[in-house]
CSV table of C-alpha atoms in Angstrom, one decimal:
chain,number,residue,atom,x,y,z
A,1,MET,CA,35.5,-45.5,4.7
A,2,SER,CA,33.6,-43.2,2.4
A,3,PRO,CA,34.0,-43.7,-1.3
A,4,LYS,CA,36.0,-41.1,-3.2
A,5,LEU,CA,33.8,-38.7,-5.2
A,6,SER,CA,34.5,-38.3,-9.0
A,7,ASP,CA,35.2,-35.0,-10.6
A,8,ARG,CA,31.7,-34.8,-11.9
A,9,GLN,CA,30.2,-35.3,-8.4
A,10,ASN,CA,32.5,-32.6,-7.1
A,11,GLN,CA,31.3,-30.3,-9.8
A,12,ALA,CA,27.7,-31.1,-8.8
A,13,LEU,CA,28.5,-30.1,-5.2
A,14,ALA,CA,30.0,-26.9,-6.5
A,15,ILE,CA,26.8,-26.2,-8.5
A,16,LEU,CA,24.8,-26.8,-5.3
A,17,ALA,CA,27.0,-24.4,-3.3
A,18,ILE,CA,26.4,-21.7,-6.0
A,19,ALA,CA,22.7,-22.4,-5.9
A,20,THR,CA,22.6,-22.1,-2.1
A,21,ALA,CA,24.6,-18.8,-2.2
A,22,ALA,CA,22.3,-17.4,-4.9
A,23,ILE,CA,19.1,-18.2,-3.1
A,24,GLY,CA,20.5,-16.8,0.1
A,25,PHE,CA,21.6,-13.6,-1.5
A,26,GLY,CA,18.6,-13.2,-3.7
A,27,LEU,CA,15.8,-13.8,-1.2
A,28,PHE,CA,17.5,-12.1,1.8
A,29,SER,CA,18.7,-9.0,0.0
A,30,PHE,CA,15.5,-8.4,-1.9
A,31,ASP,CA,13.5,-5.4,-0.7
A,32,TRP,CA,10.2,-7.1,0.1
A,33,ASP,CA,7.0,-5.1,-0.4
A,34,TRP,CA,4.2,-7.5,0.4
A,35,GLN,CA,1.3,-4.9,0.5
A,36,ILE,CA,-2.0,-6.1,-0.7
A,37,PRO,CA,-3.4,-3.4,-3.1
A,38,THR,CA,-6.3,-1.6,-1.6
A,39,GLN,CA,-6.9,0.9,-4.4
A,40,GLY,CA,-7.4,0.4,-8.1
A,41,ASN,CA,-3.6,0.5,-9.0
A,42,PRO,CA,-3.0,-2.4,-11.3
A,43,GLU,CA,0.8,-2.0,-11.0
A,44,THR,CA,0.8,-2.8,-7.3
A,45,GLY,CA,-1.2,-6.0,-7.9
A,46,PHE,CA,1.1,-7.0,-10.7
A,47,ALA,CA,4.2,-6.4,-8.5
A,48,LEU,CA,2.8,-8.5,-5.7
A,49,MET,CA,1.9,-11.3,-8.1
A,50,ALA,CA,5.3,-11.2,-9.8
A,51,GLN,CA,7.2,-11.2,-6.5
A,52,THR,CA,5.2,-14.2,-5.3
A,53,ILE,CA,5.8,-16.1,-8.6
A,54,GLY,CA,9.5,-15.3,-8.6
A,55,THR,CA,9.9,-16.3,-5.0
A,56,PHE,CA,8.2,-19.6,-5.2
A,57,SER,CA,9.8,-20.5,-8.5
A,58,ALA,CA,13.3,-19.7,-7.2
A,59,LEU,CA,12.6,-21.9,-4.2
A,60,LEU,CA,11.2,-24.7,-6.4
A,61,TYR,CA,14.2,-24.7,-8.6
A,62,TYR,CA,16.6,-24.6,-5.7
A,63,PHE,CA,15.0,-27.7,-4.3
A,64,ALA,CA,15.2,-29.3,-7.7
A,65,VAL,CA,19.0,-28.5,-7.8
A,66,LEU,CA,19.2,-30.1,-4.4
A,67,TRP,CA,17.3,-33.2,-5.5
A,68,THR,CA,19.3,-33.7,-8.7
A,69,THR,CA,22.6,-33.1,-7.0
A,70,GLY,CA,21.7,-35.7,-4.4
A,71,LYS,CA,20.9,-38.2,-7.1
A,72,ILE,CA,24.2,-37.6,-8.7
A,73,LEU,CA,26.1,-38.0,-5.4
A,74,LEU,CA,24.4,-41.3,-4.7
A,75,ARG,CA,25.5,-42.8,-8.0
A,76,GLU,CA,28.3,-45.3,-8.0
A,77,ASP,CA,28.8,-45.4,-11.8
A,78,ALA,CA,30.3,-42.7,-13.9
A,79,VAL,CA,28.4,-39.4,-14.3
A,80,THR,CA,28.6,-37.9,-17.8
A,81,GLY,CA,29.0,-34.2,-18.5
A,82,SER,CA,25.7,-34.0,-20.2
A,83,GLU,CA,23.9,-35.4,-17.2
A,84,LEU,CA,25.6,-32.7,-15.1
A,85,VAL,CA,24.7,-29.9,-17.6
A,86,TYR,CA,21.1,-31.0,-18.3
A,87,GLY,CA,20.5,-31.7,-14.6
A,88,PRO,CA,21.7,-29.4,-11.8
A,89,MET,CA,23.4,-26.8,-14.1
A,90,LEU,CA,20.2,-26.2,-16.1
A,91,LEU,CA,18.1,-25.9,-13.0
A,92,LEU,CA,20.6,-23.5,-11.5
A,93,ALA,CA,20.3,-21.3,-14.6
A,94,VAL,CA,16.5,-21.2,-14.3
A,95,GLU,CA,16.8,-20.5,-10.5
A,96,MET,CA,19.0,-17.5,-11.4
A,97,ILE,CA,16.5,-16.3,-13.9
A,98,SER,CA,13.8,-16.5,-11.3
A,99,LEU,CA,15.9,-14.5,-8.8
A,100,ALA,CA,16.7,-11.9,-11.5
A,101,TRP,CA,13.0,-11.7,-12.2
A,102,LEU,CA,12.5,-10.5,-8.6
A,103,PHE,CA,15.0,-7.6,-9.0
A,104,LEU,CA,13.7,-6.7,-12.5
A,105,VAL,CA,10.1,-6.4,-11.2
A,106,ASP,CA,11.3,-4.1,-8.4
A,107,VAL,CA,13.2,-1.9,-10.9
A,108,PHE,CA,10.4,-1.5,-13.4
A,109,VAL,CA,7.4,-1.3,-11.1
């Protein structure tokens, strides 16, 4: 028999589901333009660097959400709300900011 998950652990699973949907939507719907600048246009180089930073940081924070959610699911004692907020929820917010960065760079450059 598997142990019953607490409400906080179910909330952590919901946060992980949102993070997975966000990374899937953000990375697969983004219009990639990975061209290495050949001319002296600094905006193209900035866009490439910003896209790379946004992509890797979004992936990094997604795996951090995955890691912290796994730690919460493995716990047998009670999980507090602050552990949930300052763990996977905060990392989800930073992941969303990283994904928004990708789209903002595309708009302004």
